[in-house]
Amino acid sequence: VWTDHLSLLGAAFRHDNLVDDARQDVLEAKFLYQDSHRNAAVGLMSARDERSSGTSSQSDRIFVSGSMGLIGNVLKLRGSGETSLDGDAAAGNYPDRLLLGLDYQMTDAALMFGEVESFSGGGQDGIMTRVGVKAQPWQRAQLNSTVHREATEFGPRNFATVGLTQGRQLNEQWYFDFGLDQSRTIGDEPPRVNSDAPPASGNVSGEDFLATFVGALYRSEAWTFTSRTEYRNSDTEERINVLGGIYREQTQGHGFSANLLWQDNELDAGGSATLANLRLGWSWRPVDSEWIVYDRIDFIYQNNVSALAELESWKLINNLNANWMINLATQLELQYSAKYVRSLIGSDAYTGYTDVFGAGLRRDLNERWDVGLHGDVRHSWKSDVLDFGWGVDVGITVLKNVWISAGYN
């Protein structure tokens, strides 16, 4: 945030399809201006798709958006657009778009909206029209209802969505919520061109669904507990997700967290997939200590069953990081990471243990400039293979909380 109205935002993420190894990488940066009546944004984005067939595509894009409140913010006019810089909108879920919308605040608890969106590129070409209502009929409840009409090169398609969420605070410590979402196609449904990327607009073809969830939260002075159970039944799969977490506030420099994810998928086409991930985290950073220590351990279980084979794997991963502030200008960084894997493919079992040890030294030259040196060694014990690496870099603090470095590895 530069000023009260102007911000610079950046994001980077990778989306991996664990079933067919398709991948998407996205980088994005934008300037944002906003006040009580209007906002505007302009930015750049780069999206790259790597499909399971071995082909790839990339789209470098520029986008703008804005909204303005009218008649005391009773009406809001909004719009957005994005296009490829090289004239080729190749990434499947980042085509060229133009959207115009209008929101009408009917009451303090009800909003009516309508919008028209056109999109083309990445094997897609069409127009989407949405009209709906968002309402808060009572305290901690929200109701959404929308009707969509989509016109593409494959023909028209109509579908509707409805959603309801309700929360209830039992007392100062306990809070509960539950919800329901449903999407149903009520017209012709065109086929998807690119199965490795979600569509530009609307729900995935063949993915009409009914989804419900229930969650609970408990909070005290020292502990926080969260939980959520989700159920989703669509045209292609039936899925159950269970999530839970415990977090302890730092006490005398100690912090602790535990998270659990369990996911079970049953595919209508045959086969199933189960994923479980238990994560434990611990931190030690007393105010009067020169040391900071973080440790995280993950236990991951996966089981995939298809008509051709069954794959079962167990992973135990630990990451330990420590930082020693030698003096006000010098700090030492230490890392030790280890991973044990056991995979069962049919009747064949495979195991492996790999660890990494790294160390780094950083020195401040003045208030803005610093230099660093780091090295690491990776050891695969099963095959007795060692990999070594080292690097140097120079860093500069350009703004408060903004640090940039460049180096060689």
Coordinates of C-alpha atoms in Angstrom, one line a residue:
V1 CA 0.0 0.0 0.0
W2 CA 1.5 3.3 -1.1
T3 CA -1.2 5.7 0.0
D4 CA -4.7 5.5 1.5
H5 CA -6.1 5.1 -2.1
L6 CA -3.3 3.6 -4.2
S7 CA -1.9 0.1 -3.9
L8 CA 0.4 -2.2 -5.8
L9 CA -0.6 -5.9 -5.7
G10 CA 1.2 -8.9 -7.0
A11 CA 0.4 -12.7 -7.1
A12 CA 1.9 -15.9 -8.4
F13 CA 0.5 -19.4 -8.3
R14 CA 0.8 -22.8 -9.9
H15 CA -2.1 -25.2 -10.5
D16 CA -1.2 -28.9 -10.9
N17 CA -3.7 -31.5 -12.0
L18 CA -2.7 -34.6 -10.0
V19 CA -4.6 -36.9 -12.3
D20 CA -3.2 -36.2 -15.7
D21 CA -0.2 -33.9 -14.9
A22 CA -1.6 -30.9 -16.6
R23 CA -0.2 -27.6 -15.1
Q24 CA -0.8 -23.9 -15.2
D25 CA 1.5 -21.1 -14.0
V26 CA 0.2 -17.6 -13.5
L27 CA 2.0 -14.3 -12.7
E28 CA 0.1 -11.1 -12.1
A29 CA 0.8 -7.5 -11.0
K30 CA -1.6 -4.5 -10.9
F31 CA -2.0 -1.0 -9.6
L32 CA -5.3 -0.4 -7.7
Y33 CA -7.0 2.9 -6.9
Q34 CA -10.1 3.0 -4.7
D35 CA -12.1 5.4 -2.6
S36 CA -15.6 5.3 -1.1
H37 CA -17.4 5.8 -4.5
R38 CA -15.1 4.3 -7.2
N39 CA -12.2 2.1 -7.9
A40 CA -10.0 1.4 -10.9
A41 CA -7.2 -1.1 -11.7
V42 CA -4.7 -1.8 -14.4
G43 CA -2.2 -4.6 -14.6
L44 CA -0.3 -7.3 -16.5
M45 CA -0.7 -11.1 -16.3
S46 CA 1.2 -14.0 -17.8
A47 CA -0.5 -17.4 -17.9
R48 CA 1.1 -20.6 -19.3
D49 CA -0.7 -24.0 -19.8
E50 CA 1.1 -27.3 -20.0
R51 CA -1.4 -30.0 -21.1
S52 CA -1.3 -33.7 -20.5
S53 CA -0.9 -34.3 -24.2
G54 CA 2.5 -32.6 -24.1
T55 CA 1.4 -29.4 -25.8
S56 CA 1.7 -26.0 -24.2
S57 CA 0.4 -22.4 -24.7
Q58 CA 1.1 -19.0 -23.1
S59 CA -0.9 -15.8 -23.0
D60 CA 0.7 -12.5 -21.9
R61 CA -2.1 -10.1 -21.0
I62 CA -3.1 -6.6 -20.0
F63 CA -6.3 -5.9 -18.1
V64 CA -8.3 -3.0 -16.7
S65 CA -11.3 -2.8 -14.4
G66 CA -13.3 -0.1 -12.7
S67 CA -16.6 0.7 -10.9
M68 CA -18.4 3.8 -9.9
G69 CA -21.2 4.4 -7.5
L70 CA -24.2 6.5 -8.6
I71 CA -27.2 8.1 -6.8
G72 CA -25.5 7.7 -3.4
N73 CA -24.2 4.3 -4.3
V74 CA -27.7 2.9 -4.8
L75 CA -26.5 2.0 -8.3
K76 CA -23.1 0.8 -9.2
L77 CA -21.7 0.6 -12.7
R78 CA -18.8 -1.7 -13.2
G79 CA -16.8 -3.0 -16.1
S80 CA -13.6 -4.9 -16.9
G81 CA -11.6 -6.0 -19.9
E82 CA -8.5 -8.0 -20.7
T83 CA -6.7 -8.8 -23.9
S84 CA -3.5 -10.5 -25.1
L85 CA -0.5 -8.4 -25.7
D86 CA 0.6 -10.6 -28.6
G87 CA -2.9 -11.0 -30.1
D88 CA -3.1 -14.7 -29.2
A89 CA -5.3 -15.6 -26.2
A90 CA -4.1 -19.1 -26.0
A91 CA -4.3 -20.0 -22.3
G92 CA -7.6 -21.9 -21.9
N93 CA -9.1 -20.0 -18.9
Y94 CA -7.6 -16.6 -19.8
P95 CA -9.3 -15.6 -23.1
D96 CA -10.0 -12.0 -24.2
R97 CA -12.9 -10.7 -22.1
L98 CA -15.2 -7.7 -21.9
L99 CA -17.7 -7.4 -19.0
L100 CA -20.2 -4.7 -18.2
G101 CA -22.4 -4.9 -15.1
L102 CA -24.9 -2.9 -13.1
D103 CA -25.8 -3.5 -9.4
Y104 CA -29.0 -2.1 -7.8
Q105 CA -29.1 -2.0 -4.0
M106 CA -32.8 -2.6 -3.5
T107 CA -32.7 -2.6 0.3
D108 CA -30.0 -2.7 2.9
A109 CA -30.3 -6.5 2.8
A110 CA -30.9 -7.2 -0.9
L111 CA -28.9 -6.5 -4.1
M112 CA -30.0 -7.1 -7.6
F113 CA -27.3 -7.4 -10.3
G114 CA -27.0 -8.0 -14.0
E115 CA -24.0 -8.3 -16.3
V116 CA -23.0 -9.2 -19.8
E117 CA -19.7 -10.8 -20.6
S118 CA -18.1 -11.7 -23.9
F119 CA -15.1 -13.9 -24.3
S120 CA -13.0 -15.4 -27.1
G121 CA -9.7 -17.2 -27.4
G122 CA -8.2 -20.4 -26.2
G123 CA -10.6 -22.5 -28.2
Q124 CA -13.6 -20.6 -26.8
D125 CA -16.0 -17.9 -28.1
G126 CA -19.2 -16.8 -26.6
I127 CA -21.4 -14.4 -24.6
M128 CA -22.6 -14.9 -21.0
T129 CA -25.5 -13.1 -19.5
R130 CA -26.2 -13.2 -15.7
V131 CA -29.1 -11.8 -13.8
G132 CA -29.5 -12.5 -10.1
V133 CA -30.2 -11.4 -6.5
K134 CA -28.1 -11.5 -3.4
A135 CA -30.0 -11.1 -0.1
Q136 CA -29.4 -11.3 3.6
P137 CA -32.9 -12.3 4.8
W138 CA -31.8 -12.5 8.4
Q139 CA -28.8 -12.1 10.6
R140 CA -25.7 -14.1 9.5
A141 CA -27.5 -15.5 6.5
Q142 CA -26.9 -14.9 2.8
L143 CA -29.1 -16.1 -0.2
N144 CA -27.9 -16.0 -3.8
S145 CA -29.9 -16.9 -6.9
T146 CA -28.7 -16.4 -10.4
V147 CA -29.8 -17.3 -13.9
H148 CA -27.2 -17.6 -16.7
R149 CA -27.5 -17.7 -20.4
E150 CA -24.4 -18.6 -22.5
A151 CA -24.1 -18.4 -26.3
T152 CA -21.0 -20.0 -27.8
E153 CA -20.0 -21.5 -31.1
F154 CA -21.5 -24.8 -29.9
G155 CA -24.9 -23.3 -29.3
P156 CA -26.9 -21.8 -26.5
R157 CA -26.9 -23.0 -22.9
N158 CA -29.0 -22.0 -19.9
F159 CA -28.3 -22.8 -16.3
A160 CA -29.2 -21.6 -12.8
T161 CA -27.4 -21.4 -9.5
V162 CA -28.7 -21.0 -6.0
G163 CA -26.8 -20.8 -2.7
L164 CA -27.6 -20.3 1.0
T165 CA -25.3 -19.8 3.9
Q166 CA -26.3 -19.5 7.6
G167 CA -24.1 -18.7 10.6
R168 CA -24.9 -18.8 14.3
Q169 CA -22.9 -17.7 17.2
L170 CA -23.7 -19.9 20.2
N171 CA -21.6 -17.9 22.8
E172 CA -18.4 -16.0 23.0
Q173 CA -16.3 -19.1 22.2
W174 CA -18.4 -21.1 19.7
Y175 CA -19.6 -20.2 16.2
F176 CA -21.3 -22.5 13.7
D177 CA -22.2 -22.1 10.0
F178 CA -23.7 -24.2 7.2
G179 CA -24.5 -23.7 3.6
L180 CA -25.9 -25.1 0.4
D181 CA -25.0 -24.5 -3.3
Q182 CA -26.6 -25.9 -6.4
S183 CA -26.0 -25.5 -10.1
R184 CA -28.3 -27.1 -12.8
T185 CA -28.2 -26.8 -16.5
I186 CA -31.7 -26.0 -17.9
G187 CA -30.8 -25.8 -21.6
D188 CA -28.4 -27.3 -24.1
E189 CA -24.9 -28.0 -22.9
P190 CA -22.0 -27.6 -25.4
P191 CA -18.9 -29.7 -25.1
R192 CA -15.7 -28.4 -23.7
V193 CA -12.8 -27.8 -26.0
N194 CA -9.9 -27.9 -23.5
S195 CA -10.4 -30.4 -20.7
D196 CA -7.2 -29.3 -19.0
A197 CA -8.5 -25.9 -18.0
P198 CA -11.8 -24.7 -16.5
P199 CA -14.1 -22.7 -18.8
A200 CA -13.9 -18.9 -19.1
S201 CA -17.4 -18.5 -17.6
G202 CA -20.0 -20.7 -16.0
N203 CA -19.6 -24.2 -14.4
V204 CA -17.6 -27.0 -16.0
S205 CA -19.5 -28.9 -18.7
G206 CA -21.0 -32.0 -17.1
E207 CA -20.4 -30.5 -13.6
D208 CA -23.9 -29.7 -12.5
F209 CA -23.7 -30.2 -8.7
L210 CA -25.2 -30.0 -5.3
A211 CA -22.9 -29.1 -2.5
T212 CA -23.4 -28.7 1.3
F213 CA -21.1 -27.8 4.2
V214 CA -21.1 -27.4 7.9
G215 CA -18.4 -25.8 10.0
A216 CA -17.6 -25.0 13.6
L217 CA -15.1 -22.6 15.3
Y218 CA -14.0 -22.4 18.9
R219 CA -11.8 -19.6 20.2
S220 CA -10.4 -19.0 23.6
E221 CA -7.5 -16.8 24.8
A222 CA -4.9 -19.4 24.1
W223 CA -6.5 -21.8 21.6
T224 CA -8.4 -21.7 18.3
F225 CA -10.1 -24.7 16.8
T226 CA -11.7 -24.8 13.3
S227 CA -13.5 -27.6 11.5
R228 CA -15.4 -28.0 8.3
T229 CA -17.1 -30.9 6.5
E230 CA -18.1 -30.6 2.9
Y231 CA -20.2 -32.9 0.6
R232 CA -20.4 -32.4 -3.2
N233 CA -22.4 -34.6 -5.6
S234 CA -22.0 -33.7 -9.3
D235 CA -22.5 -35.4 -12.7
T236 CA -19.0 -36.8 -12.7
E237 CA -18.1 -37.5 -9.0
E238 CA -19.1 -37.7 -5.4
R239 CA -16.7 -35.9 -3.0
I240 CA -16.4 -35.6 0.8
N241 CA -13.9 -33.2 2.4
V242 CA -13.1 -33.0 6.1
L243 CA -10.9 -30.2 7.4
G244 CA -9.8 -29.4 10.9
G245 CA -7.2 -27.2 12.6
I246 CA -5.9 -26.3 16.0
Y247 CA -3.8 -23.2 16.7
R248 CA -2.2 -22.1 20.0
E249 CA -1.3 -18.5 20.5
Q250 CA 2.3 -17.8 21.2
T251 CA 3.2 -18.2 24.8
Q252 CA 6.6 -17.3 26.0
G253 CA 7.8 -17.5 22.4
H254 CA 6.3 -20.9 21.7
G255 CA 3.6 -21.4 19.0
F256 CA 1.9 -24.6 17.8
S257 CA -0.6 -25.6 15.0
A258 CA -2.1 -28.8 13.7
N259 CA -4.2 -29.2 10.5
L260 CA -5.9 -32.2 9.0
L261 CA -7.3 -32.6 5.5
W262 CA -9.1 -35.8 4.4
Q263 CA -10.7 -36.0 0.9
D264 CA -12.5 -38.9 -0.7
N265 CA -13.6 -38.9 -4.3
E266 CA -15.8 -41.5 -6.0
L267 CA -15.8 -41.1 -9.8
D268 CA -19.0 -41.9 -11.8
A269 CA -16.8 -43.2 -14.6
G270 CA -15.2 -45.7 -12.2
G271 CA -12.3 -45.4 -9.8
S272 CA -11.7 -43.5 -6.6
A273 CA -9.1 -41.2 -5.0
T274 CA -8.3 -40.7 -1.3
L275 CA -6.1 -38.0 0.1
A276 CA -5.1 -37.4 3.8
N277 CA -2.7 -34.8 5.0
L278 CA -1.8 -34.3 8.7
R279 CA 0.4 -31.2 9.3
L280 CA 2.0 -30.2 12.6
G281 CA 3.9 -26.9 13.0
W282 CA 6.0 -25.5 15.9
S283 CA 7.7 -22.1 16.3
W284 CA 10.1 -20.8 18.8
R285 CA 11.0 -17.1 18.8
P286 CA 11.3 -15.5 22.3
V287 CA 11.6 -11.7 22.3
D288 CA 14.9 -11.8 24.1
S289 CA 16.5 -14.6 22.0
E290 CA 18.9 -14.3 19.1
W291 CA 17.5 -17.5 17.6
I292 CA 14.3 -18.2 15.7
V293 CA 13.3 -21.8 15.0
Y294 CA 10.4 -23.1 12.8
D295 CA 9.6 -26.8 12.2
R296 CA 6.8 -28.4 10.2
I297 CA 6.1 -32.1 9.6
D298 CA 3.6 -33.5 7.1
F299 CA 2.2 -37.0 6.9
I300 CA 0.5 -37.5 3.5
Y301 CA -1.4 -40.5 2.4
Q302 CA -2.7 -41.0 -1.2
N303 CA -4.7 -43.9 -2.8
N304 CA -5.8 -43.8 -6.4
V305 CA -7.8 -46.7 -7.9
S306 CA -8.7 -47.0 -11.6
A307 CA -9.7 -49.8 -13.9
L308 CA -6.0 -50.3 -14.8
A309 CA -4.1 -50.1 -11.6
E310 CA -4.0 -49.1 -7.9
L311 CA -1.4 -46.6 -6.5
E312 CA -0.9 -46.2 -2.8
S313 CA 1.7 -43.9 -1.3
W314 CA 2.8 -42.7 2.1
K315 CA 5.0 -39.6 2.7
L316 CA 6.6 -38.3 5.8
I317 CA 8.2 -34.8 5.3
N318 CA 9.9 -32.6 7.9
N319 CA 11.2 -29.1 7.3
L320 CA 13.4 -27.4 10.0
N321 CA 14.5 -23.8 9.6
A322 CA 16.6 -21.8 12.1
N323 CA 18.0 -18.2 12.1
W324 CA 20.7 -16.9 14.3
M325 CA 21.2 -13.2 14.6
I326 CA 24.9 -13.1 15.3
N327 CA 24.8 -9.3 15.6
L328 CA 22.7 -6.4 14.3
A329 CA 24.3 -6.7 10.8
T330 CA 24.9 -10.4 10.4
Q331 CA 22.6 -13.5 10.5
L332 CA 23.1 -17.2 9.9
E333 CA 20.4 -19.3 8.3
L334 CA 20.2 -23.1 8.7
Q335 CA 17.9 -25.6 7.1
Y336 CA 17.4 -29.4 7.4
S337 CA 14.7 -31.1 5.4
A338 CA 14.0 -34.9 5.1
K339 CA 11.4 -36.9 3.2
Y340 CA 10.6 -40.6 3.5
V341 CA 8.3 -42.1 0.7
R342 CA 6.8 -45.5 0.4
S343 CA 4.8 -46.3 -2.8
L344 CA 2.9 -49.4 -3.6
I345 CA 2.0 -49.9 -7.3
G346 CA 0.1 -53.1 -7.7
S347 CA 2.2 -55.7 -5.8
D348 CA 5.5 -53.8 -6.2
A349 CA 6.7 -51.6 -3.3
Y350 CA 9.2 -48.8 -3.5
T351 CA 10.8 -46.8 -0.7
G352 CA 13.2 -43.8 -0.6
Y353 CA 14.7 -41.4 1.9
T354 CA 16.1 -38.0 0.8
D355 CA 17.4 -35.1 2.9
V356 CA 18.7 -31.6 2.3
F357 CA 21.1 -29.6 4.5
G358 CA 21.6 -25.9 3.8
A359 CA 23.2 -22.9 5.3
G360 CA 23.4 -19.2 4.5
L361 CA 25.1 -16.1 5.7
R362 CA 23.8 -12.6 5.2
R363 CA 25.5 -9.3 6.0
D364 CA 24.0 -5.8 5.9
L365 CA 26.4 -3.3 4.2
N366 CA 24.2 -0.3 5.2
E367 CA 20.6 0.5 5.8
R368 CA 19.6 -0.4 2.2
W369 CA 22.2 -2.8 0.8
D370 CA 23.1 -6.4 1.9
V371 CA 25.0 -9.4 0.5
G372 CA 24.4 -13.1 1.0
L373 CA 26.1 -16.5 0.5
H374 CA 24.4 -19.8 0.7
G375 CA 25.0 -23.5 0.0
D376 CA 23.2 -26.8 0.3
V377 CA 23.7 -30.5 -0.2
R378 CA 21.0 -33.0 -1.2
H379 CA 21.4 -36.7 -0.4
S380 CA 19.3 -39.5 -1.9
W381 CA 20.2 -42.4 0.4
K382 CA 18.6 -45.3 -1.6
S383 CA 20.7 -44.5 -4.7
D384 CA 23.5 -42.9 -2.7
V385 CA 23.5 -39.8 -4.9
L386 CA 24.7 -36.4 -3.7
D387 CA 23.9 -33.0 -5.3
F388 CA 25.7 -29.8 -4.2
G389 CA 24.7 -26.2 -4.7
W390 CA 25.9 -22.7 -3.8
G391 CA 25.1 -19.1 -4.6
V392 CA 25.7 -15.5 -3.9
D393 CA 23.3 -12.5 -4.1
V394 CA 23.0 -8.8 -3.5
G395 CA 19.8 -7.3 -2.0
I396 CA 18.4 -3.8 -1.7
T397 CA 15.5 -2.5 0.4
V398 CA 13.7 -0.2 -2.1
L399 CA 10.7 0.7 0.1
K400 CA 9.4 -0.2 3.6
N401 CA 8.8 -4.0 3.6
V402 CA 9.9 -4.3 0.0
W403 CA 13.2 -6.1 -0.6
I404 CA 14.7 -7.1 -4.0
S405 CA 17.6 -9.4 -4.6
A406 CA 19.6 -10.7 -7.6
G407 CA 22.2 -13.4 -7.6
Y408 CA 23.9 -16.4 -9.1
N409 CA 23.4 -20.1 -8.3

